[in-house]
Coordinates of C-alpha atoms in Angstrom, one line a residue:
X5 CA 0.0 0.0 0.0
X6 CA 2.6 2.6 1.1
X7 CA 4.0 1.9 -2.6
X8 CA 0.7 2.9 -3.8
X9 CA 0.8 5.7 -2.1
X10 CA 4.4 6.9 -3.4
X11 CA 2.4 6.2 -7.0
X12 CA -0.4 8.5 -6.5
X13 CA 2.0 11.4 -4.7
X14 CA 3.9 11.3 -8.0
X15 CA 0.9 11.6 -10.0
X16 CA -0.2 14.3 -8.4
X17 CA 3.1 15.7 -8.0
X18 CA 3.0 15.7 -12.0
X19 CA -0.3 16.9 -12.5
X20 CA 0.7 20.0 -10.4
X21 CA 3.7 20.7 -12.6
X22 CA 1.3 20.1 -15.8
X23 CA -1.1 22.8 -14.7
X24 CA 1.4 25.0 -13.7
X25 CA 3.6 24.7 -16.9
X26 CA 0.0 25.1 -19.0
X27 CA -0.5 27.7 -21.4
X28 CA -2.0 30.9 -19.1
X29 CA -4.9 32.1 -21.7
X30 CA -7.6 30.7 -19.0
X31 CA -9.1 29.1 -22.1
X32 CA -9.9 25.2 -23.4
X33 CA -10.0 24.2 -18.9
X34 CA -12.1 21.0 -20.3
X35 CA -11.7 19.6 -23.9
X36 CA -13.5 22.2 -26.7
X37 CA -16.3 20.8 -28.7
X38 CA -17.5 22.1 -31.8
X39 CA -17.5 20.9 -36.3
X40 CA -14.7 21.0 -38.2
X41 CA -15.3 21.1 -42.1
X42 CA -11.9 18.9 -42.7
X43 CA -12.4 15.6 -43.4
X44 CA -16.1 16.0 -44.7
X45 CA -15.8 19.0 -47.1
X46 CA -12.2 19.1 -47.8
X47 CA -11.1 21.7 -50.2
X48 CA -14.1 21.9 -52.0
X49 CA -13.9 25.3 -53.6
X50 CA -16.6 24.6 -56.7
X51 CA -19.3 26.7 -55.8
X52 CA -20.8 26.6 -59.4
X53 CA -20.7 23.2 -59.2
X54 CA -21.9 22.2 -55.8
X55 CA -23.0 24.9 -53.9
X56 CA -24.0 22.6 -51.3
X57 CA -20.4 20.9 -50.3
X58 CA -18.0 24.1 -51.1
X59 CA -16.0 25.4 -48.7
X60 CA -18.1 28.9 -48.5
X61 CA -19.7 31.5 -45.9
X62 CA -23.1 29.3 -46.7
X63 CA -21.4 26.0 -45.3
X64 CA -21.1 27.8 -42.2
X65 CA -24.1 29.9 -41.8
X66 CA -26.1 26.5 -42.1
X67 CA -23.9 24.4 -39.8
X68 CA -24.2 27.0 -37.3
X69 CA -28.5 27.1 -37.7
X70 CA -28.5 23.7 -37.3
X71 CA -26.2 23.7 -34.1
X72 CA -28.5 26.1 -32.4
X73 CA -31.3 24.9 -33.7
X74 CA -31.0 21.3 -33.5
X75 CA -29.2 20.6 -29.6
X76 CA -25.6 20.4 -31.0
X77 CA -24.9 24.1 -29.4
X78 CA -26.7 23.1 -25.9
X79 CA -25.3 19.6 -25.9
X80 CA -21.6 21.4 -25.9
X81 CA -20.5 21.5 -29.1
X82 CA -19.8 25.3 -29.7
X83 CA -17.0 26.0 -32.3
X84 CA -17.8 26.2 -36.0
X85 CA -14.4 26.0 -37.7
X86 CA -13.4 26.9 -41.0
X87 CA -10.4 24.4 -42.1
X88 CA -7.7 25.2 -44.8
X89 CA -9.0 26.9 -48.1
X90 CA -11.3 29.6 -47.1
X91 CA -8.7 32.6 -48.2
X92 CA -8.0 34.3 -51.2
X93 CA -5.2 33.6 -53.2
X94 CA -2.7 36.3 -52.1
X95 CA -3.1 38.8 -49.5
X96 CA -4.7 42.3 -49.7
X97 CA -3.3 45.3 -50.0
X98 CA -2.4 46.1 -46.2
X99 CA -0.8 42.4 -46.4
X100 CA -3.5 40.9 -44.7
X101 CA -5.2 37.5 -45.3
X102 CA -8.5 37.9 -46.7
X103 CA -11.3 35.4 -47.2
X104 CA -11.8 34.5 -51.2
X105 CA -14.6 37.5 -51.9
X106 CA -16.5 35.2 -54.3
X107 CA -16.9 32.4 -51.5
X108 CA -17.4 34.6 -48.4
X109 CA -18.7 37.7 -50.1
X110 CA -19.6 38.9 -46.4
X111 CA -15.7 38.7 -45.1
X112 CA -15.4 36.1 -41.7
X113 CA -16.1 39.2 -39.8
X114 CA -19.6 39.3 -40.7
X115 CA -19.6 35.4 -40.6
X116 CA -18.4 35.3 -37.0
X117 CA -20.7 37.8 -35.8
X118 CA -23.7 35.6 -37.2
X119 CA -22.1 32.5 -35.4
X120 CA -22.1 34.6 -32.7
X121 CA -25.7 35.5 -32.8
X122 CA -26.5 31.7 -32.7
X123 CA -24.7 31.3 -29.3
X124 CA -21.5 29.7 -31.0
X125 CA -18.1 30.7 -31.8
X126 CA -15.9 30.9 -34.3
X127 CA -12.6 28.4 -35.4
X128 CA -10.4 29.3 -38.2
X129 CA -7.5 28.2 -40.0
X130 CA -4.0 29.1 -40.9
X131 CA 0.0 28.0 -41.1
X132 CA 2.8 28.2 -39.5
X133 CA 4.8 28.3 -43.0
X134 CA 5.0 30.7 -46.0
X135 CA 1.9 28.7 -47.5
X136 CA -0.8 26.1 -46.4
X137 CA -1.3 22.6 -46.6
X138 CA -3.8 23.4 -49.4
X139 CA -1.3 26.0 -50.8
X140 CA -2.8 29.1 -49.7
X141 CA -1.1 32.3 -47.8
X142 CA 0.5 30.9 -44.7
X143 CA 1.4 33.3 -41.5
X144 CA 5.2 33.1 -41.8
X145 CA 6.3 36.3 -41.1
X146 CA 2.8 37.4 -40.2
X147 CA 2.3 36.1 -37.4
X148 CA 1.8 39.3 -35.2
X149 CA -0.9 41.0 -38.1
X150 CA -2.3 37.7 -38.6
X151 CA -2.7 37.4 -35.0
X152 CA -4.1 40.9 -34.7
X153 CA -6.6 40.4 -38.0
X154 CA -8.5 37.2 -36.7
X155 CA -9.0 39.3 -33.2
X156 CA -10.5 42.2 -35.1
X157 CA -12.3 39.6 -37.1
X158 CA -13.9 37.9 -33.7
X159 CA -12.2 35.1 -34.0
X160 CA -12.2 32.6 -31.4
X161 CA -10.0 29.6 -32.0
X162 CA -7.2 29.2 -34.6
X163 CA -6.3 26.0 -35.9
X164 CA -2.8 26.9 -36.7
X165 CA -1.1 23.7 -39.5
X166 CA 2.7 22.8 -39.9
X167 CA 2.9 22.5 -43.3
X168 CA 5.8 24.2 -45.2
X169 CA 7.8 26.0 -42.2
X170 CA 11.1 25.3 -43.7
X171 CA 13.2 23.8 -41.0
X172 CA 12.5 22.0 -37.6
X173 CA 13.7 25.5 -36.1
X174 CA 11.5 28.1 -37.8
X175 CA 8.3 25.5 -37.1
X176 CA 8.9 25.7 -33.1
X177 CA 9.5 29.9 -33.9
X178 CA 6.6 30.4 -35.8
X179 CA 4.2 28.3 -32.9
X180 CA 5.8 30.2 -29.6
X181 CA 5.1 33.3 -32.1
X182 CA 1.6 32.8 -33.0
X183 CA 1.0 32.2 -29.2
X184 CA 2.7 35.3 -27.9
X185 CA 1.0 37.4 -30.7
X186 CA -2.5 36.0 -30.3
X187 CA -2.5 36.8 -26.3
X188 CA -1.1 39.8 -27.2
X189 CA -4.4 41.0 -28.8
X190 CA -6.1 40.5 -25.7
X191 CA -8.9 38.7 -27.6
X192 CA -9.8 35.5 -25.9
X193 CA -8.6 32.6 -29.0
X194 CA -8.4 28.9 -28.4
X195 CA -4.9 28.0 -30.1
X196 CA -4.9 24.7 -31.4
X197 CA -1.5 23.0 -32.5
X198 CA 0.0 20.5 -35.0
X199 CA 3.7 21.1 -33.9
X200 CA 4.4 17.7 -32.1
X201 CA 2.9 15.9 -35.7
X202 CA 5.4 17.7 -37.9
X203 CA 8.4 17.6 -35.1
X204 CA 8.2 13.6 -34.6
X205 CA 9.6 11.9 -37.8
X206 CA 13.1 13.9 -36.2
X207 CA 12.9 14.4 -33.0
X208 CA 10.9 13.6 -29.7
X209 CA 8.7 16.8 -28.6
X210 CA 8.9 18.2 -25.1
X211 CA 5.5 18.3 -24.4
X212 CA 6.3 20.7 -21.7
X213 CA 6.7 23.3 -24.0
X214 CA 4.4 22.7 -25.9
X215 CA 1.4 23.0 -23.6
X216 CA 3.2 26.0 -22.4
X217 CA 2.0 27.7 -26.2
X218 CA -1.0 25.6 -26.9
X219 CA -4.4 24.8 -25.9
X220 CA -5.1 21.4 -27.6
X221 CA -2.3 19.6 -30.2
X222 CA -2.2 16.8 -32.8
X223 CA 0.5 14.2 -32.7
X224 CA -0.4 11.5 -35.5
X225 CA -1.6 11.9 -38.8
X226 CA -5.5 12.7 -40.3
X227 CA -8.3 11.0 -39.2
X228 CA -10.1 9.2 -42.3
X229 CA -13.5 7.9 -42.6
X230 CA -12.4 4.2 -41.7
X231 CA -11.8 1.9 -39.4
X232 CA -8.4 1.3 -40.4
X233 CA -7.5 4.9 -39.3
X234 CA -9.5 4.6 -35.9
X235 CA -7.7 1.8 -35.2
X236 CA -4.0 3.2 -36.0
X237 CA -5.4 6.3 -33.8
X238 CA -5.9 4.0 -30.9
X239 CA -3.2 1.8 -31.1
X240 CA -0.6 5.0 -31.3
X241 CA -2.1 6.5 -28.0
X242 CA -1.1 3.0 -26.6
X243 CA 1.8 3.1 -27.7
X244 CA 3.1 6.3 -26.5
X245 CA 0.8 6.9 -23.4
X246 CA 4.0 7.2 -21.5
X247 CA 5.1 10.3 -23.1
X248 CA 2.0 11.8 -23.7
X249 CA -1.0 11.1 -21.6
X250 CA 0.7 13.0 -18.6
X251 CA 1.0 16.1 -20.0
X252 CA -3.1 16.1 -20.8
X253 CA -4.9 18.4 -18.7
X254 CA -7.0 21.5 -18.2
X255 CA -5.9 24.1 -20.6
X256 CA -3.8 21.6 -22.9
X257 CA -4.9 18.6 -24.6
X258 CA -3.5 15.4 -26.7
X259 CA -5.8 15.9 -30.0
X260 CA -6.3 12.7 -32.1
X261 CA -8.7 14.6 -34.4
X262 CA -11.9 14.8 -35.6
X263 CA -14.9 12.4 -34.6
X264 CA -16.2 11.2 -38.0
X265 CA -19.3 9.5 -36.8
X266 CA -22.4 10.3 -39.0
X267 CA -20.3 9.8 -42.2
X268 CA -20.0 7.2 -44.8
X269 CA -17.1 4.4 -43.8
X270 CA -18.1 3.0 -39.9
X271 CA -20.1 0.6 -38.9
X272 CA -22.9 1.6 -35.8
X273 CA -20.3 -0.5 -33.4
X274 CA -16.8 1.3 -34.7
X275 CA -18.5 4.5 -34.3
X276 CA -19.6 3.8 -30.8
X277 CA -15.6 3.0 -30.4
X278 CA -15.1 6.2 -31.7
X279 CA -17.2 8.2 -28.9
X280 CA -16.0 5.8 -26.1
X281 CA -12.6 6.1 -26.8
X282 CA -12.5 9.7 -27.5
X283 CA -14.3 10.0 -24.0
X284 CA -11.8 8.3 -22.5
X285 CA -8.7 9.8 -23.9
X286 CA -9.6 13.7 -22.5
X287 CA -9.8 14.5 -26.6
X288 CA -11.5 17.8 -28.4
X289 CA -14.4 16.4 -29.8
X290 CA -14.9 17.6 -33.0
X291 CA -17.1 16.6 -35.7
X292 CA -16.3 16.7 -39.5
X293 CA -19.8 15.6 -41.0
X294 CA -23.1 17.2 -42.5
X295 CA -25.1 18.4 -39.8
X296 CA -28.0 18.8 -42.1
X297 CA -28.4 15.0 -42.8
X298 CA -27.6 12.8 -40.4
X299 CA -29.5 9.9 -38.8
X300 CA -30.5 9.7 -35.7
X301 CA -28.6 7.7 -34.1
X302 CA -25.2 9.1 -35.0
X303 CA -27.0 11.8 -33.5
X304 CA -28.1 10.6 -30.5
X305 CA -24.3 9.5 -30.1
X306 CA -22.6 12.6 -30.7
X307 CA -25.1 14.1 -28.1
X308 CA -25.1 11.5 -25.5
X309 CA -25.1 13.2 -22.4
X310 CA -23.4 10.8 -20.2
X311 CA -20.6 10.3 -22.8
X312 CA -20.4 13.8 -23.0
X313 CA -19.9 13.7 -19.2
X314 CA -17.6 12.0 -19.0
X315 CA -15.2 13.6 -21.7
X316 CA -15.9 17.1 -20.1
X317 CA -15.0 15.7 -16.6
X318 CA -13.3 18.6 -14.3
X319 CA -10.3 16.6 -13.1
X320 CA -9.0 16.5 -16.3
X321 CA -7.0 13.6 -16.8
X322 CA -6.8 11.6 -19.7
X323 CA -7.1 7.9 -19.4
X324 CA -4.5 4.9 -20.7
X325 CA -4.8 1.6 -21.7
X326 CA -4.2 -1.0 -18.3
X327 CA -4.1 -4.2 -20.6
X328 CA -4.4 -5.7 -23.5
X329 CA -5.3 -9.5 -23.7
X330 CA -5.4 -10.8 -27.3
X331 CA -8.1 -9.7 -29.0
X332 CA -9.5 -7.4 -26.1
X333 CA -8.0 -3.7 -24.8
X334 CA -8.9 -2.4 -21.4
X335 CA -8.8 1.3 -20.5
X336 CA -9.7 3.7 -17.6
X337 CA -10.0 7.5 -17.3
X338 CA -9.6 8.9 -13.6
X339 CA -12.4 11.0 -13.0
X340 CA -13.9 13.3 -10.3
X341 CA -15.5 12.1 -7.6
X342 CA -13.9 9.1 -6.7
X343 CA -15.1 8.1 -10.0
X344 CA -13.4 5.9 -12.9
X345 CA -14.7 5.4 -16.7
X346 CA -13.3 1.8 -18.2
X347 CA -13.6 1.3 -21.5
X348 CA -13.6 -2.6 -23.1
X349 CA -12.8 -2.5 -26.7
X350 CA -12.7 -5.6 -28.7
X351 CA -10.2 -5.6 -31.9
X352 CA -11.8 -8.9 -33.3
X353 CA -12.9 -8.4 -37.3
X354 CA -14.7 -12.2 -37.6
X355 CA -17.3 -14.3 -36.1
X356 CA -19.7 -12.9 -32.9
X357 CA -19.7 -11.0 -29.7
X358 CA -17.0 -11.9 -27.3
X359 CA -16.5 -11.8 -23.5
X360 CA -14.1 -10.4 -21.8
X361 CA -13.8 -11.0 -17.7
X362 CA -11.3 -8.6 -15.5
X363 CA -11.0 -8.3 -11.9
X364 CA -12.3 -5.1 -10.7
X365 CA -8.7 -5.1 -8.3
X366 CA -7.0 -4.0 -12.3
X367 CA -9.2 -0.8 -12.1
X368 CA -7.4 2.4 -10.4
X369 CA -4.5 0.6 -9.3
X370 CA -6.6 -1.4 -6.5
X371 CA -8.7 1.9 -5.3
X372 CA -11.9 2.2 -7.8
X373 CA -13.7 -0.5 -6.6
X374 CA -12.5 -0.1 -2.6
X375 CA -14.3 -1.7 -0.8
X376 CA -17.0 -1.8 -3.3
X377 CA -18.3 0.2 -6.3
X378 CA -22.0 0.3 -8.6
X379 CA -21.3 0.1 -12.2
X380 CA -23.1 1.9 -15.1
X381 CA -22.7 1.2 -18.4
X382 CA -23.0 4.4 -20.9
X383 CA -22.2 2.9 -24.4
X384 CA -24.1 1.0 -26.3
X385 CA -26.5 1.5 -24.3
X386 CA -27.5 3.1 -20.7
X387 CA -27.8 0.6 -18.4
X388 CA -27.6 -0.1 -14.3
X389 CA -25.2 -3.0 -13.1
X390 CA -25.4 -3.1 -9.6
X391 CA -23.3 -2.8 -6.7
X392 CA -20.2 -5.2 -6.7
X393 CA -17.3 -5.7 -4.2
X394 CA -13.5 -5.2 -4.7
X395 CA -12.8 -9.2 -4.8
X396 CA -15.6 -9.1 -7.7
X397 CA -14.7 -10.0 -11.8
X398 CA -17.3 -8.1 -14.3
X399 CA -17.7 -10.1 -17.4
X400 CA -18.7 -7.8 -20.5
X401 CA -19.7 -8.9 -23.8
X402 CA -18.3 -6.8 -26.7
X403 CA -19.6 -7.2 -30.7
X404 CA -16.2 -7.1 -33.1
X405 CA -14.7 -3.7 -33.9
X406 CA -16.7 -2.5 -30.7
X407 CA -17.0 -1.1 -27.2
X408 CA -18.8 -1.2 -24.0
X409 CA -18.1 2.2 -21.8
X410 CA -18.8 1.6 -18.1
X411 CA -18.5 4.1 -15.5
X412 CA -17.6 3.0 -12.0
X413 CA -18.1 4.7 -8.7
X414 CA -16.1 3.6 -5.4
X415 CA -19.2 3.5 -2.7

């Protein structure tokens, strides 16, 4: 026990140093929510063509009425964010960026003041190189006016890319600079980072410093609308929980990108992995899909309240795969309240449902269950457990590709 003990004084010892090394903008305490047009819309700039998909001031005027309108904006989810290819091709005479005038003919400042209207705020996007991913104006060299011209804009997050920086040094440069340059405008922005993704093929990041600049960063590649690339998601995270699930707290957060349930390439069960085990890892939840048609039940899983919960809990610590037995991974998420979420997640492709029996003594280092614990399960569906002891086993059956998200509650 008194080794236990030394375990959690660490932990805590840790988490103090993580909040006090975070960056100081009083922003992002819990993981931000909002839509994303990424992975859904691309760089769809055909407005001719499909009026309907392009990247333009219409896109975002009707994601935000459905948001307000249709529980997105009261279940949470308050960002709309504009990805890569919104700008004009070159910058406007004062050297600003400036919104392509055929595609947003109202500029973003009168967009952002109609997200505002609706109760929402307003993402953008821009890069820490000379041009974006997409090939557009990047802020190198900008980075103060830029800074300066989303805060006059009303801007309230910036999702700030890697692409073409030029060297490892001028990338790290150009992300301490945007940070300085957007609290320097006084504005409140959300600043959310790719710089550990574009640092790791050469060298480790310091996280440290990182969440010293940035409210929320990526570390592995896009997030595709497949199974495959859920999978390599998770499996990463495994991998390097060590190095990264530490650092995760209020005010900075490990981003493994957007939520892509309510698209085209998961099945119902590998999008309920999705939610669970973005719940679990402390993530930004962030949609990339079509508001305006989606079924119901991706809906009623993107707005599940308990999930929700549970990914917006106030300790703030991200959870970490405990073991992994074949075919079967099982996490847990610390969270307030003497609480724990566990997540059992089935890799299996072939064949049925499959059970999966662990000692509750595996769950929060011997504590979550001590001397005895009731146990909800949130995902797939709501349901009460019961009351078990700390000697007990639970025995959960899981569908291939799957998950079952139980919270449990030390009584």
């Amino acid at each position: 026990m008194a080794a236990v003990r030394g375990v959690l004084r660490c932990a805590l010892a840790a988490a103090v140093l993580a909040a006090a090394l975070a960056l100081d903008n009083g922003l992002a305490r819990t993981p931000p929510m909002g839509w994303l047009h990424w992975e859904r819309f691309l760089c769809a700039t055909d407005c001719a063509t499909d009026p309907h998909r392009c990247v333009s001031e219409r896109l975002f005027v009707e994601m935000a009425d459905v948001m307000a309108a249709e529980g997105w904006r009261d279940a949470g989810y308050e960002f709309v964010c504009i990805d890569d290819c919104w700008m004009a091709p070159t910058r406007d005479e004062h050297d600003r960026l400036q919104a392509d005038p055929k595609r947003f003919p109202s500029g973003i400042r009168k967009l952002a003041d109609y997200v505002h209207s609706k109760g929402l705020k307003l993402g953008i996007y821009s890069d820490v190189g000379n041009k974006t991913c997409a090939g557009f104006p990047g802020s190198y060299n900008h980075y103060d006016l830029d800074a300066q011209t989303f805060a006059s804009w009303g801007v309230d997050l910036l999702k700030f890319d890697g692409c073409n920086s030029g060297s490892l040094e001028l990338l790290a440069e150009g992300y301490r600079r945007m940070s300085v340059a957007l609290n320097k405008t006084g504005r409140s922005i959300v600043y959310s980072c790719e710089w550990p993704f574009y640092l790791r093929p050469m060298q480790q990041p310091n996280y440290t410093e990182i969440k010293q600049y940035c409210n929320h960063w990526r570390n592995f590649f896009d997030v595709y609308d497949s199974w495959s690339s859920i999978k390599s998601i998770l499996d990463w995270t495994a991998l390097h929980q060590g190095s990264i699930v530490k650092i995760a707290g209020p005010g900075g957060w490990n981003d493994p990108d957007m939520l892509v349930i309510g698209n085209f390439g998961l099945s119902w069960d590998q999008a309920v992995t999705q939610m669970a085990m973005w719940a679990i890892m402390a993530a930004p939840l962030f949609m990339s899909n079509d508001l305006r048609h989606i079924s119901p039940e991706a809906k009623w899983l993107l707005q599940n309240k308990e999930v929700i919960a549970i990914n917006q809990d106030p300790l703030g610590k991200q959870g970490y795969q405990i073991t992994k037995d074949k075919n079967f991974e099982l996490w847990e998420r610390p969270l307030s309240g003497q609480a724990y979420a566990v997540a059992v997640l089935n890799h299996q492709e072939i064949g049925g449902p499959q059970n999966f029996t662990f000692s509750l003594t595996f769950l929060g280092n011997g504590l979550a269950c001590n001397p005895a614990c009731s146990v909800q399960q949130i995902l797939p569906a709501s349901r009460d457990w019961g009351v078990y002891s700390w000697v007990s086993s639970l025995s959960v059956e899981v569908n291939p590709t799957g998950t079952v998200l139980l919270k449990v509650v030390a009584l």
